Short mmCIF file of C-alpha atoms and ligand atoms in Angstrom, two decimals:
data_model
loop_
_atom_site.label_atom_id
_atom_site.label_comp_id
_atom_site.label_asym_id
_atom_site.label_seq_id
_atom_site.Cartn_x
_atom_site.Cartn_y
_atom_site.Cartn_z
CA UNK H 1 -17.06 -0.83 -14.60
CA UNK H 2 -16.25 -4.50 -14.56
CA UNK H 3 -13.16 -5.82 -12.94
CA UNK H 4 -10.48 -7.73 -14.70
CA UNK H 5 -10.52 -11.28 -13.43
CA UNK H 6 -8.27 -11.88 -10.44
CA UNK H 7 -5.36 -14.12 -11.40
CA UNK H 8 -6.02 -17.84 -11.15
CA UNK H 9 -4.56 -18.88 -7.82
CA UNK H 10 -4.02 -22.49 -7.06
CA UNK H 11 -1.77 -23.02 -4.06
CA UNK H 12 -1.06 -21.51 -0.66
CA UNK H 13 1.56 -18.77 -0.90
CA UNK H 14 5.03 -19.31 0.45
CA UNK H 15 7.03 -16.44 1.90
CA UNK H 16 10.37 -16.14 0.26
CA UNK H 17 13.37 -13.83 0.28
CA UNK H 18 14.35 -12.58 -3.17
CA UNK H 19 17.77 -11.16 -4.03
CA UNK H 20 17.50 -8.16 -6.31
CA UNK H 21 19.36 -5.08 -7.38
CA UNK H 22 18.36 -1.63 -8.55
CA UNK H 23 18.17 -1.56 -12.35
CA UNK H 24 16.86 1.98 -12.80
CA UNK H 25 15.96 5.03 -10.75
CA UNK H 26 13.44 7.56 -12.00
CA UNK H 27 12.24 10.62 -10.13
CA UNK H 28 8.47 10.83 -10.71
CA UNK H 29 7.91 14.14 -8.95
CA UNK H 30 8.98 16.08 -5.88
CA UNK H 31 7.82 13.32 -3.50
CA UNK H 32 8.23 10.06 -5.40
CA UNK H 33 11.04 7.98 -6.81
CA UNK H 34 10.43 4.88 -8.92
CA UNK H 35 12.93 2.08 -8.42
CA UNK H 36 13.01 -0.72 -10.95
CA UNK H 37 14.32 -3.82 -9.19
CA UNK H 38 15.65 -6.81 -11.04
CA UNK H 39 17.21 -10.20 -10.39
CA UNK H 40 16.75 -13.69 -11.78
CA UNK H 41 14.84 -14.75 -8.65
CA UNK H 42 12.19 -12.11 -9.34
CA UNK H 43 10.93 -14.19 -12.28
CA UNK H 44 9.29 -16.35 -9.58
CA UNK H 45 7.77 -13.50 -7.54
CA UNK H 46 4.08 -14.12 -6.83
CA UNK H 47 2.60 -10.75 -7.73
CA UNK H 48 -1.18 -10.87 -8.07
CA UNK H 49 -1.73 -7.26 -9.13
CA UNK H 50 -3.84 -4.44 -7.62
CA UNK H 51 -2.53 -3.44 -4.16
CA UNK H 52 -0.11 -6.36 -3.89
CA UNK H 53 2.19 -5.71 -0.96
CA UNK H 54 5.68 -6.98 -0.25
CA UNK H 55 8.56 -6.09 2.06
CA UNK H 56 11.82 -4.30 1.41
CA UNK H 57 14.45 -5.87 3.68
CA UNK H 58 17.31 -3.50 4.51
CA UNK H 59 20.15 -5.50 5.97
CA UNK H 60 22.14 -4.05 8.87
CA UNK H 61 24.24 -7.16 9.31
CA UNK H 62 24.87 -9.99 6.84
CA UNK H 63 24.87 -12.63 9.59
CA UNK H 64 21.46 -11.49 10.86
CA UNK H 65 19.90 -11.63 7.40
CA UNK H 66 21.49 -15.04 6.77
CA UNK H 67 19.86 -16.39 9.97
CA UNK H 68 16.44 -15.28 8.72
CA UNK H 69 16.97 -16.77 5.29
CA UNK H 70 18.04 -20.08 6.82
CA UNK H 71 14.64 -20.29 8.53
CA UNK H 72 12.69 -19.98 5.29
CA UNK H 73 9.01 -19.40 5.94
CA UNK H 74 9.54 -19.51 9.72
CA UNK H 75 11.72 -16.37 9.55
CA UNK H 76 9.60 -14.24 11.84
CA UNK H 77 10.35 -15.83 15.26
CA UNK H 78 14.04 -15.68 14.33
CA UNK H 79 13.63 -12.00 13.40
CA UNK H 80 12.10 -11.28 16.82
CA UNK H 81 14.92 -13.18 18.54
CA UNK H 82 17.73 -11.30 16.78
CA UNK H 83 19.53 -8.59 18.73
CA UNK H 84 18.53 -5.12 17.54
CA UNK H 85 21.85 -4.45 15.80
CA UNK H 86 21.50 -7.61 13.68
CA UNK H 87 17.83 -7.26 12.88
CA UNK H 88 17.16 -6.08 9.31
CA UNK H 89 14.87 -3.10 8.83
CA UNK H 90 11.71 -4.35 7.13
CA UNK H 91 9.18 -2.01 5.51
CA UNK H 92 6.02 -2.70 3.51
CA UNK H 93 5.60 -1.45 -0.08
CA UNK H 94 3.30 -1.98 -3.06
CA UNK H 95 4.23 -3.64 -6.32
CA UNK H 96 3.54 -0.80 -8.77
CA UNK H 97 4.27 -2.97 -11.80
CA UNK H 98 5.64 -6.45 -12.32
CA UNK H 99 7.17 -7.81 -15.51
CA UNK H 100 7.92 -11.49 -14.97
CA UNK H 101 9.23 -11.89 -18.51
CA UNK H 102 12.19 -9.67 -17.65
CA UNK H 103 12.21 -10.39 -13.89
CA UNK H 104 11.53 -6.76 -13.06
CA UNK H 105 9.42 -5.08 -10.43
CA UNK H 106 8.71 -1.35 -9.99
CA UNK H 107 8.20 0.20 -6.58
CA UNK H 108 7.26 3.87 -6.12
CA UNK H 109 8.71 5.14 -2.86
CA UNK H 110 7.54 8.30 -1.09
CA UNK H 111 10.50 10.40 -0.07
CA UNK H 112 8.89 11.62 3.13
CA UNK H 113 11.13 13.13 5.70
CA UNK H 114 14.25 13.11 3.53
CA UNK H 115 14.80 16.75 4.40
CA UNK H 116 14.63 15.96 8.12
CA UNK H 117 13.64 12.75 9.91
CA UNK H 118 13.75 10.33 7.03
CA UNK H 119 13.09 6.70 7.86
CA UNK H 120 15.51 4.04 6.67
CA UNK H 121 13.48 2.94 3.65
CA UNK H 122 12.91 6.47 2.31
CA UNK H 123 16.58 7.27 2.93
CA UNK H 124 17.68 4.15 1.09
CA UNK H 125 15.41 4.92 -1.87
CA UNK H 126 16.51 8.56 -2.03
CA UNK H 127 20.15 7.51 -2.35
CA UNK H 128 19.62 4.43 -4.54
CA UNK H 129 21.65 4.07 -7.73
CA UNK H 130 21.68 1.30 -10.33
CA UNK H 131 23.56 -1.71 -9.06
CA UNK H 132 22.60 -1.30 -5.38
CA UNK H 133 21.65 -4.61 -3.79
CA UNK H 134 18.33 -5.13 -1.98
CA UNK H 135 16.40 -8.09 -0.56
CA UNK H 136 12.64 -8.45 -0.98
CA UNK H 137 10.28 -10.58 1.03
CA UNK H 138 7.13 -11.67 -0.73
CA UNK H 139 5.05 -14.55 -1.98
CA UNK H 140 6.57 -16.97 -4.43
CA UNK H 141 3.19 -17.44 -6.05
CA UNK H 142 -0.26 -15.90 -5.61
CA UNK H 143 -2.25 -17.32 -2.67
CA UNK H 144 -5.06 -19.82 -2.74
CA UNK H 145 -8.52 -18.35 -3.34
CA UNK H 146 -8.08 -14.72 -2.43
CA UNK H 147 -4.62 -13.60 -3.50
CA UNK H 148 -2.14 -13.22 -0.65
CA UNK H 149 -1.21 -9.64 0.24
CA UNK H 150 -3.96 -8.09 -1.89
CA UNK H 151 -6.76 -6.28 -0.02
CA UNK H 152 -8.65 -4.86 -2.99
CA UNK H 153 -11.71 -7.12 -3.08
CA UNK H 154 -14.96 -5.33 -3.98
CA UNK H 155 -17.98 -7.56 -3.52
CA UNK H 156 -19.37 -8.68 -6.88
CA UNK H 157 -22.56 -6.69 -6.21
CA UNK H 158 -20.72 -3.40 -5.61
CA UNK H 159 -21.57 -0.87 -8.32
CA UNK H 160 -20.04 2.18 -6.63
CA UNK H 161 -16.34 2.07 -5.88
CA UNK H 162 -14.42 4.71 -3.93
CA UNK H 163 -10.65 4.71 -3.48
CA UNK H 164 -8.96 7.28 -1.27
CA UNK H 165 -5.57 7.70 0.26
CA UNK H 166 -2.45 9.74 0.77
CA UNK H 167 0.85 9.61 -1.11
CA UNK H 168 1.80 6.19 0.29
CA UNK H 169 -1.40 4.80 -1.24
CA UNK H 170 -0.75 6.33 -4.68
CA UNK H 171 1.05 3.23 -6.05
CA UNK H 172 -1.77 0.92 -4.90
CA UNK H 173 -4.59 3.16 -6.13
CA UNK H 174 -2.92 3.68 -9.52
CA UNK H 175 -2.34 -0.06 -9.94
CA UNK H 176 -5.93 -0.83 -8.94
CA UNK H 177 -7.33 1.79 -11.34
CA UNK H 178 -5.22 0.41 -14.17
CA UNK H 179 -6.56 -3.10 -13.47
CA UNK H 180 -10.19 -2.05 -13.98
CA UNK H 181 -11.99 -2.28 -17.27
CA UNK H 182 -15.03 -0.30 -18.34
CA UNK H 183 -18.42 -1.51 -17.27
CA UNK H 184 -21.53 -0.63 -15.29
CA UNK H 185 -19.72 0.70 -12.23
CA UNK H 186 -18.95 4.15 -10.92
CA UNK H 187 -15.33 4.56 -9.80
CA UNK H 188 -14.05 7.59 -7.88
CA UNK H 189 -10.47 7.93 -6.66
CA UNK H 190 -9.16 10.71 -4.40
CA UNK H 191 -5.44 11.06 -3.68
CA UNK H 192 -3.93 13.62 -1.34
CA UNK H 193 -0.31 14.34 -2.25
CA UNK H 194 2.25 16.86 -0.96
CA UNK H 195 2.27 19.09 -4.08
CA UNK H 196 0.44 19.50 -7.40
CA UNK H 197 3.58 18.32 -9.21
CA UNK H 198 3.17 14.90 -7.59
CA UNK H 199 0.14 14.13 -9.79
CA UNK H 200 0.86 11.33 -12.26
CA UNK H 201 -0.61 10.09 -15.52
CA UNK H 202 -2.79 7.06 -14.91
CA UNK H 203 -4.60 4.99 -17.53
CA UNK H 204 -8.18 5.24 -16.25
CA UNK H 205 -11.04 3.02 -17.39
CA UNK H 206 -13.84 4.91 -19.14
CA UNK H 207 -16.05 6.71 -16.67
CA UNK H 208 -13.62 6.60 -13.76
CA UNK H 209 -12.68 9.82 -11.98
CA UNK H 210 -9.34 10.51 -10.32
CA UNK H 211 -8.80 13.71 -8.33
CA UNK H 212 -5.39 14.75 -7.07
CA UNK H 213 -5.56 16.81 -3.88
CA UNK H 214 -2.32 18.74 -3.30
CA UNK H 215 -1.71 19.59 0.36
CA UNK H 216 0.65 22.47 -0.41
CA UNK H 217 1.70 22.65 3.22
CA UNK H 218 -1.70 22.42 4.90
CA UNK H 219 -2.31 19.74 7.55
CA UNK H 220 -2.21 16.10 6.49
CA UNK H 221 -5.74 14.87 5.74
CA UNK H 222 -7.24 18.34 5.50
CA UNK H 223 -7.85 17.95 1.77
CA UNK H 224 -8.67 14.25 1.78
CA UNK H 225 -11.21 14.02 4.61
CA UNK H 226 -13.64 16.66 3.25
CA UNK H 227 -13.20 15.34 -0.30
CA UNK H 228 -14.15 11.81 0.80
CA UNK H 229 -17.15 13.17 2.68
CA UNK H 230 -18.30 15.18 -0.35
CA UNK H 231 -17.79 12.23 -2.69
CA UNK H 232 -19.86 9.94 -0.48
CA UNK H 233 -22.70 12.47 -0.44
CA UNK H 234 -22.51 12.89 -4.23
CA UNK H 235 -22.49 9.15 -4.73
CA UNK H 236 -25.48 8.74 -2.46
CA UNK H 237 -23.58 6.44 -0.11
CA UNK H 238 -23.79 8.68 2.93
CA UNK H 239 -26.97 8.37 4.95
CA UNK H 240 -28.16 10.21 8.05
CA UNK H 241 -25.83 10.25 11.05
CA UNK H 242 -25.85 6.87 12.71
CA UNK H 243 -24.17 5.44 15.76
CA UNK H 244 -21.61 7.53 17.66
CA UNK H 245 -18.02 7.05 16.51
CA UNK H 246 -16.29 4.10 18.06
CA UNK H 247 -13.10 4.65 19.99
CA UNK H 248 -10.03 3.41 18.23
CA UNK H 249 -6.67 2.86 19.88
CA UNK H 250 -3.17 3.92 18.85
CA UNK H 251 -2.39 0.78 16.91
CA UNK H 252 -2.38 0.77 13.13
CA UNK H 253 -5.97 0.41 11.98
CA UNK H 254 -6.49 -2.46 9.55
CA UNK H 255 -10.05 -3.56 8.88
CA UNK H 256 -11.05 -5.15 5.63
CA UNK H 257 -14.61 -6.18 4.81
CA UNK H 258 -15.88 -9.59 3.93
CA UNK H 259 -15.32 -9.87 0.16
CA UNK H 260 -18.55 -11.84 -0.16
CA UNK H 261 -20.70 -9.10 1.39
CA UNK H 262 -23.72 -8.24 -0.74
CA UNK H 263 -23.05 -4.51 -0.61
CA UNK H 264 -23.74 -2.09 -3.46
CA UNK H 265 -20.80 0.12 -2.58
CA UNK H 266 -17.22 -0.52 -1.64
CA UNK H 267 -14.61 1.90 -0.36
CA UNK H 268 -10.85 1.31 -0.08
CA UNK H 269 -9.05 3.80 2.17
CA UNK H 270 -5.36 3.80 3.04
CA UNK H 271 -2.72 6.19 4.29
CA UNK H 272 -1.39 7.76 7.46
CA UNK H 273 -2.95 6.01 10.45
CA UNK H 274 -4.39 9.12 12.10
CA UNK H 275 -6.06 10.27 8.89
CA UNK H 276 -7.46 6.82 8.20
CA UNK H 277 -8.92 6.76 11.73
CA UNK H 278 -10.51 10.15 11.13
CA UNK H 279 -12.01 8.86 7.88
CA UNK H 280 -13.32 5.79 9.67
CA UNK H 281 -14.98 7.89 12.38
CA UNK H 282 -16.45 10.18 9.74
CA UNK H 283 -17.73 7.39 7.52
CA UNK H 284 -18.93 4.87 10.05
CA UNK H 285 -19.88 7.18 12.92
CA UNK H 286 -21.10 10.36 11.26
CA UNK H 287 -22.35 9.18 7.90
CA UNK H 288 -23.61 5.72 8.78
CA UNK H 289 -21.68 3.96 6.06
CA UNK H 290 -21.82 0.24 6.83
CA UNK H 291 -18.51 -0.89 8.30
CA UNK H 292 -18.64 -3.97 6.15
CA UNK H 293 -18.43 -1.85 2.97
CA UNK H 294 -15.12 -0.21 3.70
CA UNK H 295 -11.49 -1.35 3.89
CA UNK H 296 -9.57 0.96 6.26
CA UNK H 297 -5.81 0.52 6.21
CA UNK H 298 -3.27 2.47 8.24
CA UNK H 299 -0.20 2.29 5.99
CA UNK H 300 2.16 4.27 8.24
CA UNK H 301 2.28 6.55 11.27
CA UNK H 302 3.62 10.08 11.15
CA UNK H 303 6.79 10.29 13.23
CA UNK H 304 6.78 6.61 14.20
CA UNK H 305 9.11 4.05 12.64
CA UNK H 306 7.15 1.08 11.31
C1 FAD B 1 0.33 -2.43 2.63
C2 FAD B 1 1.24 -1.20 2.56
C3 FAD B 1 1.68 -0.75 1.34
C4 FAD B 1 2.53 0.38 1.26
N1 FAD B 1 2.96 0.80 0.04
C5 FAD B 1 3.80 1.86 -0.06
C6 FAD B 1 4.33 2.29 -1.32
O1 FAD B 1 4.11 1.66 -2.36
N2 FAD B 1 5.13 3.39 -1.32
C7 FAD B 1 5.46 4.08 -0.17
O2 FAD B 1 6.20 5.06 -0.24
N3 FAD B 1 4.97 3.68 1.02
C8 FAD B 1 4.19 2.59 1.12
N4 FAD B 1 3.73 2.17 2.34
C9 FAD B 1 4.09 2.97 3.53
C10 FAD B 1 5.49 2.65 4.07
O3 FAD B 1 5.54 1.30 4.52
C11 FAD B 1 5.78 3.57 5.26
O4 FAD B 1 5.73 4.91 4.86
C12 FAD B 1 7.09 3.26 5.95
O5 FAD B 1 6.97 3.71 7.28
C13 FAD B 1 8.30 3.92 5.31
O6 FAD B 1 9.45 3.47 6.00
P1 FAD B 1 10.64 4.43 6.39
O7 FAD B 1 11.74 3.53 6.88
O8 FAD B 1 10.96 5.37 5.28
O9 FAD B 1 10.06 5.33 7.56
P2 FAD B 1 9.78 4.91 9.15
O10 FAD B 1 11.13 4.68 9.80
O11 FAD B 1 8.86 3.77 9.14
O12 FAD B 1 9.16 6.21 9.66
C14 FAD B 1 7.79 6.51 9.41
C15 FAD B 1 7.59 8.01 9.27
O13 FAD B 1 7.93 8.68 10.45
C16 FAD B 1 8.93 9.66 10.21
N5 FAD B 1 9.90 9.61 11.34
C17 FAD B 1 10.63 8.53 11.69
N6 FAD B 1 11.39 8.85 12.78
C18 FAD B 1 11.10 10.15 13.09
C19 FAD B 1 11.54 11.04 14.10
N7 FAD B 1 12.46 10.70 14.99
N8 FAD B 1 11.00 12.28 14.14
C20 FAD B 1 10.09 12.65 13.21
N9 FAD B 1 9.64 11.85 12.23
C21 FAD B 1 10.14 10.63 12.17
C22 FAD B 1 9.58 9.30 8.92
O14 FAD B 1 10.03 10.44 8.21
C23 FAD B 1 8.44 8.65 8.19
O15 FAD B 1 7.65 9.64 7.60
C24 FAD B 1 2.92 1.05 2.45
C25 FAD B 1 2.50 0.56 3.69
C26 FAD B 1 1.67 -0.56 3.75
C27 FAD B 1 1.22 -1.09 5.10
#
């Protein structure tokens, strides 16, 4: 595989709030809804492709949101200073597709917990109808050098690529896979999803493999962890057991390797924090995969509001 060139990026990114509204709602499967967001301001959104992240900003109080917007790029200290009841709910999502020519952006939202303890973002998405207003927070242009908010960065020497994650990582993994072109690389993607009906059609580059791993009610990670282990053995990445696993704390794990590392393999792993920690222990501790070859990203925590 060869990678499509990263977009030319010329200036430092600027955070910006974007007004948008829901243009279309499409149920993709039992666990996913695709929202197409639109608004004239979105023509200037700085999407750089792959796993580009941005924030959905759910306003609880117009005055609180207005105070953040007044601060421009320095919104965060103001956000921390706002009383709880005025503070917008902010959640991180992936740009699944971006069409600047029609100022549209697609986001695929996992409807986790909507039958019980749904978080505010999943609840909002589950009830969304065309015309609903929403505010986005994202870059107004791609960042300088490495694109802002994009973690996918295999070293040029990497010839073996592994992507693995749970349902929250599906939009990022699908967008990454669709950005790849055929070439002398091996690409394996493993996605654990709640049910078999959550599998989606993805335009894969020649030679790439994508396996959907339906949980069907078994414990989170119980399909993904062994599948990653098996894939690493098949790919010849796993070596003999190395150092003992390192202790990791309760915080969201977020470790991304040096994009200039001269490694022959590169793994991108994202999903529920506990599962990602298990994968990290398994890969780095048990299998001796070099830490510098793997991006580990805790996207969310089961039962804990972001
Ligand atoms: C870089 C990045 C990209 C991401 N991209 C996407 C994406 O494209 N699509 C996507 O769907 N997700 C994505 N995520 C994950 C998303 O940000 C989280 O799932 C987020 O927590 C959802 O917000 P929420 O308000 O719905 O739930 P939160 O309020 O944040 O709650 C988190 C989880 O805990 C559960 N929960 C909350 N309170 C309780 C309670 N009292 N008891 C039991 N359970 C509870 C909720 O049901 C939910 O499952 C991404 C995350 C990151 C970091």
